[in-house]
Coordinates of C-alpha atoms and ligand atoms in Angstrom, one line a residue:
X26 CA 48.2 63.6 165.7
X27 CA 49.4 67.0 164.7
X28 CA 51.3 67.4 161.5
X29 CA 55.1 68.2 162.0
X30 CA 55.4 69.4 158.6
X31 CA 58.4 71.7 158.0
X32 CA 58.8 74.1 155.1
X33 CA 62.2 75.0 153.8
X34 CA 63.0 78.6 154.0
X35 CA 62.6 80.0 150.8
X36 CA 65.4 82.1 150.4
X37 CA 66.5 79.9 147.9
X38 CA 70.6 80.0 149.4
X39 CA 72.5 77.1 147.8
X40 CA 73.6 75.4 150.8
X41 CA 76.8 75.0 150.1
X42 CA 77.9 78.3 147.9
X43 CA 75.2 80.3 149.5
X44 CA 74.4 81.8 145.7
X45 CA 70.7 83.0 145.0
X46 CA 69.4 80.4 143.0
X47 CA 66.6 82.1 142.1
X48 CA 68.4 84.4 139.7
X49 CA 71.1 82.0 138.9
X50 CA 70.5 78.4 138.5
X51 CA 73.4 76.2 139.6
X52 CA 73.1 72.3 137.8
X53 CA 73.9 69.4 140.2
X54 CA 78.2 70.1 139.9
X55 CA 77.4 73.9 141.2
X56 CA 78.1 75.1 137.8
X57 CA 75.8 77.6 136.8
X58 CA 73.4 77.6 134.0
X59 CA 71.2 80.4 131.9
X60 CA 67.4 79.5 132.0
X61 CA 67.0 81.7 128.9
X62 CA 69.2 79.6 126.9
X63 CA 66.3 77.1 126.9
X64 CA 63.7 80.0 125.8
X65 CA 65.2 80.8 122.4
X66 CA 62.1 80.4 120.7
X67 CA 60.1 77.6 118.4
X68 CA 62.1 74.7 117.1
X69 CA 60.9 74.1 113.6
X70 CA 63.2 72.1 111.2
X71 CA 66.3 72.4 113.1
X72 CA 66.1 75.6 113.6
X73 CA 65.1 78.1 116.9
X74 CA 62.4 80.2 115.8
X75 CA 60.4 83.6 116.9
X76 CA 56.9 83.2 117.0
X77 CA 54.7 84.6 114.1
X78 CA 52.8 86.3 116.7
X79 CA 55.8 87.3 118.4
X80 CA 54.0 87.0 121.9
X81 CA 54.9 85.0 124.4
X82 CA 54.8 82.5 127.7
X83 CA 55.9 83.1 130.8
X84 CA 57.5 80.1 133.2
X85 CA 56.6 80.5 136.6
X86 CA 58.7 78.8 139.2
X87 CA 55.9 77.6 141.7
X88 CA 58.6 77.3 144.3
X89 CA 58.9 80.9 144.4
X90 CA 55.8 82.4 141.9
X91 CA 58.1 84.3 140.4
X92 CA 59.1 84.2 136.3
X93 CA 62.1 82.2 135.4
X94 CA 62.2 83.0 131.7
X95 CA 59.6 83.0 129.1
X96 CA 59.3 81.1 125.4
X97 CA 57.3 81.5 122.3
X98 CA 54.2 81.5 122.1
X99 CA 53.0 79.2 118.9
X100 CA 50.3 80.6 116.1
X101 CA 48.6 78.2 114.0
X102 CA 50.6 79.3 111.0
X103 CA 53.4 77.8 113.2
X104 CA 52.0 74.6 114.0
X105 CA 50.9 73.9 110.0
X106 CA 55.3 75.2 109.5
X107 CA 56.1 72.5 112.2
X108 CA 54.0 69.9 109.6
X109 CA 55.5 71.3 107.1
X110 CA 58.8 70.5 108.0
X111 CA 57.8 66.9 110.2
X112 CA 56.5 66.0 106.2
X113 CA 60.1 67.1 104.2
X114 CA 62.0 65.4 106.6
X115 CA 59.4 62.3 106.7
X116 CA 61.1 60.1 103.5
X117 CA 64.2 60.5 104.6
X118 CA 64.1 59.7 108.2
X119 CA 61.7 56.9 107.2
X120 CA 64.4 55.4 105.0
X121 CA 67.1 55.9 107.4
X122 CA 68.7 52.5 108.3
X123 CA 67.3 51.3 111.7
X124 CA 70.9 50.7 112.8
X125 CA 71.5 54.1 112.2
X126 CA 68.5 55.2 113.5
X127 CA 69.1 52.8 116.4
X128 CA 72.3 54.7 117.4
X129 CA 71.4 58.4 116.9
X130 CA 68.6 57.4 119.5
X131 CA 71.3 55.6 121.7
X132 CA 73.4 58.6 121.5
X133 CA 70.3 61.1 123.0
X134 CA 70.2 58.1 125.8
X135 CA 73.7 59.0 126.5
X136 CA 73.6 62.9 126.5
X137 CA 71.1 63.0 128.7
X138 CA 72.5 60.9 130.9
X139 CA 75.5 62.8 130.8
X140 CA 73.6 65.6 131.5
X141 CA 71.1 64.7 134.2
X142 CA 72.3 66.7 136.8
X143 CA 71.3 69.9 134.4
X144 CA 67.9 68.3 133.3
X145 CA 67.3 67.3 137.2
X146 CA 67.3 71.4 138.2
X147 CA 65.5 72.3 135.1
X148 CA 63.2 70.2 135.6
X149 CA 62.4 70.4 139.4
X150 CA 62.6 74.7 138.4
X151 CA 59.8 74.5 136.0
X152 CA 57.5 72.1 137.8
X153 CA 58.5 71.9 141.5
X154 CA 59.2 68.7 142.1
X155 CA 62.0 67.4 144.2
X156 CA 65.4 66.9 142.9
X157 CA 65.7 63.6 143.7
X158 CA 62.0 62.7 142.0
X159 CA 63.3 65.0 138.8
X160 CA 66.6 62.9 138.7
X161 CA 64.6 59.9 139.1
X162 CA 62.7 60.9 136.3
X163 CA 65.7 62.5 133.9
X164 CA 66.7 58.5 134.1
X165 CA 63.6 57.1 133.3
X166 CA 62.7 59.5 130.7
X167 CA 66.8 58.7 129.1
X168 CA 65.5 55.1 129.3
X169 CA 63.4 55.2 126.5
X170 CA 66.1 55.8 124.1
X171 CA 68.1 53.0 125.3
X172 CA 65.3 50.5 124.9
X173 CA 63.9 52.1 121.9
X174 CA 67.3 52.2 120.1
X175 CA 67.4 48.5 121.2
X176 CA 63.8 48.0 119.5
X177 CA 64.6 49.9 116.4
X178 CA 66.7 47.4 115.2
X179 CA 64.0 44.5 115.9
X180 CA 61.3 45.4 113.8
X181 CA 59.9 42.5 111.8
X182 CA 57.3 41.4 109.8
X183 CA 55.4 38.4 109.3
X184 CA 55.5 35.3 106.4
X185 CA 53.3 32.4 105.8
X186 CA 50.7 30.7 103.8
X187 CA 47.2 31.5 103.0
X188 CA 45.3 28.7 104.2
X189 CA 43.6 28.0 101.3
X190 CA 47.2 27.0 100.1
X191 CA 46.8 30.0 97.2
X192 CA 49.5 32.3 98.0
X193 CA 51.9 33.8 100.5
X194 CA 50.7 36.5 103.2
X195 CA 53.5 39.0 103.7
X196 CA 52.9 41.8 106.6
X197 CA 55.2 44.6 106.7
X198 CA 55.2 47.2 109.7
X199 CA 55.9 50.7 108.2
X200 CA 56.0 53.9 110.2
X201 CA 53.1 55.3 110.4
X202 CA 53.5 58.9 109.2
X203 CA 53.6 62.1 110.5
X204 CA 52.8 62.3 114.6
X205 CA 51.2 65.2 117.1
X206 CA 52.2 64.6 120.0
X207 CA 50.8 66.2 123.3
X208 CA 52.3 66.1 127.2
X209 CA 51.8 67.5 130.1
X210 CA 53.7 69.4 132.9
X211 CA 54.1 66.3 135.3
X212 CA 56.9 64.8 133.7
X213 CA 58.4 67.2 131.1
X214 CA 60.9 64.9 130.0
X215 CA 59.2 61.3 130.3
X216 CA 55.9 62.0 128.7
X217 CA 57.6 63.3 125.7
X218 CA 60.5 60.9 125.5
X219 CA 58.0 57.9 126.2
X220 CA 56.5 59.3 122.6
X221 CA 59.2 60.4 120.7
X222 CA 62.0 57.5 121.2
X223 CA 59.5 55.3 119.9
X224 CA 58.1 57.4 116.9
X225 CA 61.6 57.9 116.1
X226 CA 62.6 54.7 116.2
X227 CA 60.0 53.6 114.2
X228 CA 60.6 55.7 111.1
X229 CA 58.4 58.4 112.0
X230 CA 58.5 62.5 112.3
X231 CA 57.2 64.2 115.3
X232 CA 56.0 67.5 116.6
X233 CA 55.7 67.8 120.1
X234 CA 53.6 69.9 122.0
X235 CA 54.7 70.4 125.5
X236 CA 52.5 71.5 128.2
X237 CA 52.6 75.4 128.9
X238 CA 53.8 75.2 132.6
X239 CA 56.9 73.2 131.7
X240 CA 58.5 73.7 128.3
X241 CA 62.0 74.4 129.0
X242 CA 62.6 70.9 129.4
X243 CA 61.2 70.1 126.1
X244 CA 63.4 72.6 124.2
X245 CA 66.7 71.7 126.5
X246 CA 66.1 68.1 125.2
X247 CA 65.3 69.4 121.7
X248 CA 69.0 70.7 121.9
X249 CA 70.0 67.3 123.0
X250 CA 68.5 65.5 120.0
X251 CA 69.7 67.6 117.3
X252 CA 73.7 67.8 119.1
X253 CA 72.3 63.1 119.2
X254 CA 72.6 63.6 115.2
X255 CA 68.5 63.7 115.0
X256 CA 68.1 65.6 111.4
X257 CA 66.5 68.8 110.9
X258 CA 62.2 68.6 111.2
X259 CA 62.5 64.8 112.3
X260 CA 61.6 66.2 115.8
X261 CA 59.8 69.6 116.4
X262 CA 58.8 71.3 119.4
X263 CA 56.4 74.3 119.9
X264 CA 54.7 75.3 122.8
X265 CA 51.8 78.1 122.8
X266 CA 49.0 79.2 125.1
X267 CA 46.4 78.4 122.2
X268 CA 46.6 74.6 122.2
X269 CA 42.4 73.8 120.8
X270 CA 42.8 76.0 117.3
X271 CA 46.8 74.6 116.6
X272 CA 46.3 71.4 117.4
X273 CA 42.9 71.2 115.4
X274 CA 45.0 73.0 112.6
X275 CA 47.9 70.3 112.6
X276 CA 45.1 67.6 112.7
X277 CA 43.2 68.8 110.2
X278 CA 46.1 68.1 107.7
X279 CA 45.7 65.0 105.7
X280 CA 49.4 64.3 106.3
X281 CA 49.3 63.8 109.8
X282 CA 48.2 60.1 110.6
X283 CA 48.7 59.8 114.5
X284 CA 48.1 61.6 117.3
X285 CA 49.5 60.5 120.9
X286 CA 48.4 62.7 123.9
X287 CA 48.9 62.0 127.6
X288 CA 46.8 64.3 129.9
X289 CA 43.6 64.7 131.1
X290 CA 40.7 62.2 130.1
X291 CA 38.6 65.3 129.6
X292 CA 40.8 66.9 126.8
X293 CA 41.4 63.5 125.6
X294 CA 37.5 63.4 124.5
X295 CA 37.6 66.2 123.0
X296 CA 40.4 65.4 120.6
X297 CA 39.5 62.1 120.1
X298 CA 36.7 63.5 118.3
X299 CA 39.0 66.3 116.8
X300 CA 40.8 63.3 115.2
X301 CA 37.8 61.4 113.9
X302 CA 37.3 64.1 111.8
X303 CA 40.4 62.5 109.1
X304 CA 40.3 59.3 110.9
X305 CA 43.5 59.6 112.5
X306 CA 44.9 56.6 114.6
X307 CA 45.1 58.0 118.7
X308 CA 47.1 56.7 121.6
X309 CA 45.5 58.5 124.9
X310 CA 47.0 57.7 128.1
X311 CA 44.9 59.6 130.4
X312 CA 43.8 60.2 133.9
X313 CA 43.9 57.4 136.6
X314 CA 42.1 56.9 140.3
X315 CA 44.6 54.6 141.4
X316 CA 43.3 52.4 144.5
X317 CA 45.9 51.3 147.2
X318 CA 44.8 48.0 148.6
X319 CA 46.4 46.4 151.5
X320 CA 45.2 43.1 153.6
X321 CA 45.8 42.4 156.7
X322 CA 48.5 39.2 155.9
X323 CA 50.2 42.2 154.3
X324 CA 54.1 43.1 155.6
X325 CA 53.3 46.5 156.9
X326 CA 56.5 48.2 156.9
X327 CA 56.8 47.1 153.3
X328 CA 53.2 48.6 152.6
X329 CA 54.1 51.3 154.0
X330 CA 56.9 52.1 151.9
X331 CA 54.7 51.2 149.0
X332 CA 52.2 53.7 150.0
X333 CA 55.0 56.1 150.6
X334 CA 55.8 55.8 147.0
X335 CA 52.7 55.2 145.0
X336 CA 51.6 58.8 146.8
X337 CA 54.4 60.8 147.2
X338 CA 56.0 60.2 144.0
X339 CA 56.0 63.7 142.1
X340 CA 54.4 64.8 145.4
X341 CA 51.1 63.0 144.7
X342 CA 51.3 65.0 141.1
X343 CA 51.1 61.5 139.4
X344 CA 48.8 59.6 136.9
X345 CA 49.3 56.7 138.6
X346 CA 49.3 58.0 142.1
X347 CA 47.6 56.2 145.0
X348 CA 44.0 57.9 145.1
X349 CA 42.1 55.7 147.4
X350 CA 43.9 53.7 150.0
X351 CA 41.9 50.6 151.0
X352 CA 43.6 49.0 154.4
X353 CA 41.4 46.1 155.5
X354 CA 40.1 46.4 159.5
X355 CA 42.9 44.6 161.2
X356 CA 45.5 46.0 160.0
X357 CA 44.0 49.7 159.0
X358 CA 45.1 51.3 162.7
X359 CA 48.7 50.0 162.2
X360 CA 48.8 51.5 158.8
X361 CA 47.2 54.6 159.4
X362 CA 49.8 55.6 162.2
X363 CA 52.4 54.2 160.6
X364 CA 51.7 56.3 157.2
X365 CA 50.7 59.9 159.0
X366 CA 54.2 59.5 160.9
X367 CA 55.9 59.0 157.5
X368 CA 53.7 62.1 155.7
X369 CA 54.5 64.2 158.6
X370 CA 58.2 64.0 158.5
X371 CA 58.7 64.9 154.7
X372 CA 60.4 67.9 154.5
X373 CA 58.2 70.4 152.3
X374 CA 59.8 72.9 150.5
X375 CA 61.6 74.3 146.9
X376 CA 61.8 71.3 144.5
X377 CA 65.4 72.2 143.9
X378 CA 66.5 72.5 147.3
X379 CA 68.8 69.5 148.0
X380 CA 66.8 68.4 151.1
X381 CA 63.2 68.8 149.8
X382 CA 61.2 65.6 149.6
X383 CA 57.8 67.3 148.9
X384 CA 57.5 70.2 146.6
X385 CA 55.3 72.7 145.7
X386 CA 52.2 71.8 143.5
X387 CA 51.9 73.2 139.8
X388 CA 49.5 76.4 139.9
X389 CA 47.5 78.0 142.9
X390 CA 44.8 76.5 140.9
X391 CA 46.0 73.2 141.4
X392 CA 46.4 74.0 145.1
X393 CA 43.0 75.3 145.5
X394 CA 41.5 72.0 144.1
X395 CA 43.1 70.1 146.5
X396 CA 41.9 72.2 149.3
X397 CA 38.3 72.1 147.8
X398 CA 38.3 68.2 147.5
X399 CA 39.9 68.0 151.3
X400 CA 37.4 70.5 152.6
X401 CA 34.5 68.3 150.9
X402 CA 35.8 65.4 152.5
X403 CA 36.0 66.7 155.8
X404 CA 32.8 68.5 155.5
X405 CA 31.2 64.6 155.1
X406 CA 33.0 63.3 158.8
X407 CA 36.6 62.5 157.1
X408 CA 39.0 62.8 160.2
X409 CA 42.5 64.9 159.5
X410 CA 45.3 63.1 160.5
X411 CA 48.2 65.2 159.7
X412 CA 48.0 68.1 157.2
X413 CA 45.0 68.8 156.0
X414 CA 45.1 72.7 155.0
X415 CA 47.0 74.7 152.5
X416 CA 50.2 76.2 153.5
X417 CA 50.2 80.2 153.5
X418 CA 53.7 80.1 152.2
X419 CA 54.8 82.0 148.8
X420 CA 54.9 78.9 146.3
X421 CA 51.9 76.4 145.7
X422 CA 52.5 74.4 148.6
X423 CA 50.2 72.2 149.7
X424 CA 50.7 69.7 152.9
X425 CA 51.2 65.9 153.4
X426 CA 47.8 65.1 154.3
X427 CA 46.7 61.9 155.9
X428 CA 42.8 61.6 155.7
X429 CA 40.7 58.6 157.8
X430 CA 36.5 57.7 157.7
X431 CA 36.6 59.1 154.3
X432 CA 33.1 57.9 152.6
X433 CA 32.4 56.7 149.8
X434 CA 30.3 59.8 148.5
X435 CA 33.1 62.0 148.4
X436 CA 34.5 63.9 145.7
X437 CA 38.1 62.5 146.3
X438 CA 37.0 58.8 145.8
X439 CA 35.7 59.5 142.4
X440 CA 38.4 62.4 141.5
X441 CA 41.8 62.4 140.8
X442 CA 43.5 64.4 144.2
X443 CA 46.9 64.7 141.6
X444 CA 48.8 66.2 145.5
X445 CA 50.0 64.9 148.5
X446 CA 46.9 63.5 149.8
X447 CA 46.2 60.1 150.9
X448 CA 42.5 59.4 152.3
X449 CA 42.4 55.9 154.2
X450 CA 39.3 53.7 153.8
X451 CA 38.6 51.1 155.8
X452 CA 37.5 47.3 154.5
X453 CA 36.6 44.0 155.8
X454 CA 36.5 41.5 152.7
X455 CA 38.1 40.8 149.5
X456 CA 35.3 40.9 147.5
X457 CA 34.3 44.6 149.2
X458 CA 38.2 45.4 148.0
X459 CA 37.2 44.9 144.9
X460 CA 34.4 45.9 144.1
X461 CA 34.7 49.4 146.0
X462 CA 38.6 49.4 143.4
X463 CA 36.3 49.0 140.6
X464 CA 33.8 51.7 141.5
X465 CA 35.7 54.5 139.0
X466 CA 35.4 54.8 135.3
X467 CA 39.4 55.0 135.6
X468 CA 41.9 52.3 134.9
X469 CA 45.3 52.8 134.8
X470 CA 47.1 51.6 137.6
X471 CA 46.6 49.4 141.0
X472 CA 48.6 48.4 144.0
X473 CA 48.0 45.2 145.9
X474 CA 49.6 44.2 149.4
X475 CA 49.2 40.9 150.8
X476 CA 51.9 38.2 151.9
X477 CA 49.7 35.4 150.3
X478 CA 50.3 35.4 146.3
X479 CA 47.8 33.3 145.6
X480 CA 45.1 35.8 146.7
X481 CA 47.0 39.1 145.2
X482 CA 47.6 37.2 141.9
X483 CA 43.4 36.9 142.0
X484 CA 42.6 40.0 143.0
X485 CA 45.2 41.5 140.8
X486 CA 42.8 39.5 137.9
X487 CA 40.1 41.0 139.5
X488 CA 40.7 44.9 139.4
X489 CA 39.9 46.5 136.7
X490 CA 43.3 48.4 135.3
X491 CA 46.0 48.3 133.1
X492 CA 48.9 47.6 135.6
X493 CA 48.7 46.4 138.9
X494 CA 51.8 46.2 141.1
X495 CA 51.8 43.3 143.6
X496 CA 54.0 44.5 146.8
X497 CA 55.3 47.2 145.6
X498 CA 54.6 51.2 144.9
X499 CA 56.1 51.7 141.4
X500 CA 54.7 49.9 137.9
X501 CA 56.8 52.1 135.2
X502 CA 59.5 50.8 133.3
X503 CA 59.9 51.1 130.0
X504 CA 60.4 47.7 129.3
X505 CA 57.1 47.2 130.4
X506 CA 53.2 48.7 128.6
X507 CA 52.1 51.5 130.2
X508 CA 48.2 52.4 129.7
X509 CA 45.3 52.3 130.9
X510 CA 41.4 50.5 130.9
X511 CA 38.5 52.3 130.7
X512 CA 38.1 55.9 130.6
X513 CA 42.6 56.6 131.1
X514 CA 43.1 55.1 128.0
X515 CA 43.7 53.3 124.6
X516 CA 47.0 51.8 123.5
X517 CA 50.3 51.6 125.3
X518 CA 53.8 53.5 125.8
X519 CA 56.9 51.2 126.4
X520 CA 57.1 47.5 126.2
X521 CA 58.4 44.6 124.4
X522 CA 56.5 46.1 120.4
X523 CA 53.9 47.5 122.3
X524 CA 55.0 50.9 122.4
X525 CA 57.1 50.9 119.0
X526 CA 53.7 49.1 117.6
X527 CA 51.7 52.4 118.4
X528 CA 53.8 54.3 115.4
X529 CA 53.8 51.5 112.7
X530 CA 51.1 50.2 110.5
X531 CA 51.0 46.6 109.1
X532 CA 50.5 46.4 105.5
X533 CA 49.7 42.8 104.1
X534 CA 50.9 41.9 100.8
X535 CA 49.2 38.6 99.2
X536 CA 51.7 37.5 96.9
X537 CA 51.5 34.2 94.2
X538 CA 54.8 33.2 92.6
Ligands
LIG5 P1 45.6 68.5 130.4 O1 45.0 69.8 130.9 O2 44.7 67.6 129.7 O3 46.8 69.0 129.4 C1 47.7 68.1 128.8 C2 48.2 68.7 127.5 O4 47.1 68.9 126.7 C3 48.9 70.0 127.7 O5 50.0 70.1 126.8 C4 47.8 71.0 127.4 O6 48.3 72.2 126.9 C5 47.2 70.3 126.2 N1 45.8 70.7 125.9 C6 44.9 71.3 126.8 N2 43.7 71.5 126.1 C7 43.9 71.1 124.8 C8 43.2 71.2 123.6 N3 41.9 71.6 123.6 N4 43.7 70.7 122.5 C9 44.9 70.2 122.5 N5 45.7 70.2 123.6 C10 45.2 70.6 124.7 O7 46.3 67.7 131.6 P2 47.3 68.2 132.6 O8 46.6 69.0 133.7 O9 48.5 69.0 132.0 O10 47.9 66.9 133.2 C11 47.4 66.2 134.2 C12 46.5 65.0 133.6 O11 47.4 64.2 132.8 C13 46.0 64.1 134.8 O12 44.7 63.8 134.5 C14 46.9 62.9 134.7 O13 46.4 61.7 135.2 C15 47.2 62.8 133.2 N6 48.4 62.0 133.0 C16 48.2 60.8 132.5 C17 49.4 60.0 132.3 C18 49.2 58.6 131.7 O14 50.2 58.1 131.3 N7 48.1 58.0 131.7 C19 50.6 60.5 132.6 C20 50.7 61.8 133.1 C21 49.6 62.5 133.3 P3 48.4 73.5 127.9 O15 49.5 73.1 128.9 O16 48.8 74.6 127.0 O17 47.1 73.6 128.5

């Protein structure tokens, strides 16, 4: 099957007003908006701030390549300022009534909803994606204020007996202290809000560090928080191209007490040893090899639309994207055509052109390791389906790609593909299912298909990861814990206390009276 890929011309035309968007970026209602309004430096306590170095970080649009606007570029001396002023404004946030807390965070839940349109282009400017997967994710980030101004009014403690009948034990959950937090460029709005609505509502003061590709969504939302009633050096943001020497600065301080990073598993190491230096408590939610099982009792349209989603999500740019497709033998020929003529009919093109369902891929550099995994593949027998090689095209555009015969030795199976790449492996029992799901020293998330619950509910025990989705292609909600097993993770974002719990520490109080 040849690929029927189309790319979008890139001339950028608004459809309807026929303005250059490139120069002049139009929010959802057509009414333009200045990218360099989001660029006006480092937010330290409330305030915008130049740079100590006074240098600076271009944003690249990879629709285009071209530079949308630039930001500061962070020093050390400005990270151990942003500490500073996380640690002035640390007793007073702390003792801030959780109602009140509660509704400054439901208030950021609102303005951002109120302006998701705005976020939506930002966002799909500064990383690519899609407008509909940016506005998909402007409401999921927006959702972690709703919940988390919902949890910071439930925090409670505990009360009982010793059992030797001596005295009461009294725990207390207190915010934990002063948090770094670290994201990166996949979601720009959830990976930060997913940390910050429950620091906040836990007591806590924050810095974020934003990735370097995407930071204009971090400082629109800083805006946000601050117009949300959030006090001066409760939240911070800095971004700068140096992020090993300030973040070891900022967790060399005594008063910083957590650090939560989502990113690679690789950089994760590396500062979980930074922190062990002053034994600082971690949340890591790392990176994930997702597989994609589907039986043969499985509906196949409904797989399919799984699949559809668990890939192409964020164009395949996704922790929890589908890396490994297992389709067991009697359905696997069914699925495979049924998938490549879904992949081959995405239209490919600018992330904030209305009609584009796939965009362009971070950096050339995150092009080029997709081509280099695809090439291995194919240089080991893999069979091309549709797509297959990178697109010529300015922009880092990189093809729906449907991949069959794939083995097992290949990089992609052990590797996360993070594009729009979905290799199909064939499989004849349940047990090979599960143990070929298991062969990664990843766990974060899973995706089982089969019409028969019983056996899904037992394979779903089975695999080893830290959220399977039975039937369908999407696990995150904030409601629920996000994290992962082995090598993607420790601790949890979201959830019931689990995420609030990550930015609290219990202190026990053994009282006679
Ligand atoms: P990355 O290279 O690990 O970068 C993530 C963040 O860490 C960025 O802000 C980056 O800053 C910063 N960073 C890099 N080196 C650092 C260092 N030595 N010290 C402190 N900070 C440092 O990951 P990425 O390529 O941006 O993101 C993709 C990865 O994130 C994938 O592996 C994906 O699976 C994972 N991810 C996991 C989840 C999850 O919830 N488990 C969610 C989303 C993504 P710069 O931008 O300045 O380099």
């Amino acid at each position: 099957m040849t690929a029927t890929w189309r790319l979008r011309p890139s001339n950028f035309q608004h459809e309807k007003t026929g303005m250059n968007i490139t120069s002049s970026i139009t929010d959802g209602n057509q009414n333009p908006f200045d990218l360099d309004a989001f660029s006006q430096g480092l937010y330290i306590d409330g305030q915008w701030r130049a740079s100590t170095s006074g240098n600076s970080i271009s944003v690249v649009d990879p629709s285009t390549e071209t530079t949308l606007t630039s930001v500061a570029d962070a020093t050390v001396e400005d990270a151990l300022l942003s500490v500073e002023a996380a640690a002035r404004a640390a007793p007073s946030w702390r003792d801030t009534a959780p109602r009140k807390r509660s509704e400054i965070l439901r208030r950021c839940f609102e303005l951002m909803i109120e302006r998701s349109d705005m976020l939506a282009t930002l966002i799909s400017k500064e990383n690519g994606k899609a407008l509909r997967d940016a506005r998909g994710e402007v409401a999921y980030a927006a959702e972690f204020f709703r919940w988390n101004a919902e949890e910071a009014v439930r925090i409670s403690g505990e009360f009982g007996m010793a059992p030797a009948g001596t005295n009461r034990i009294i725990v207390d959950y207190q915010p934990i202290g002063i948090c770094v937090l670290i994201t990166p460029w996949n979601f720009p709005a959830a990976m930060a809000t997913r940390k910050i609505a429950p620091a906040l509502a836990a007591g806590c003061t924050v810095i974020l560090k934003p990735a370097s590709e995407t930071p204009l969504t971090a400082y629109a939302l800083a805006a946000i928080y601050a117009e949300a009633g959030v006090p001066a050096g409760v939240v911070n943001v800095l971004t700068t191209t140096n992020p090993g020497p300030v973040t070891a600065a900022m967790l060399a301080d005594p008063r910083v007490r957590k650090l939560s990073f989502t990113g690679s598993t690789g950089v994760g190491r590396t500062l979980l040893a930074e922190a062990a230096q002053n034994v600082i408590s971690c949340s890591m939610e790392l990176g994930g090899n997702a597989p994609f099982v589907v039986f043969d009792d499985a509906d196949l349209e409904n797989a399919l639309d799984g699949a559809m989603v668990a890939k192409m999500r964020n164009a395949g740019e996704a922790c929890t994207a589908a890396n490994r497709l297992y389709v067991q033998s009697g359905i696997h020929d069914a699925f495979v055509e049924g998938l490549a003529k879904r992949m081959s009919a995405l239209v490919v093109g600018p992330g904030a052109d209305h009609a584009t369902e796939c965009g362009p891929m971070i950096t050339r550099k995150a092009v080029e390791k997709i081509d280099r995994l695809v090439t291995d593949a194919k240089d080991r027998g893999a069979a091309v389906i549709c797509g297959g090689v990178a697109l010529q095209e300015k922009g880092f555009f990189y093809p729906p790609t449907v991949l069959t015969g794939v083995p097992p030795d290949a990089k992609m199976a052990h590797e996360e593909i993070f594009g729009p790449v979905a290799p199909i492996y064939r499989f004849h029992t349940e047990e090979e299912a599960i143990s070929r799901a298991n062969e990664t020293e990843y766990g974060l998330a899973a995706y089982v298909f089969s019409r028969d619950l019983s056996r899904a509910m037992r394979v779903a025990g089975k695999i080893e990861a830290g959220m399977i989705a039975i039937n369908r292609g999407l696990v995150s909600d904030p409601a629920a814990p996000f994290g992962g097993v082995k090598q993607s993770g420790l601790g949890r974002e979201g959830g019931q206390h689990h995420g609030i719990s990550e930015f609290m520490e219990a202190k026990y109080i053994a009282a006679s009276f």
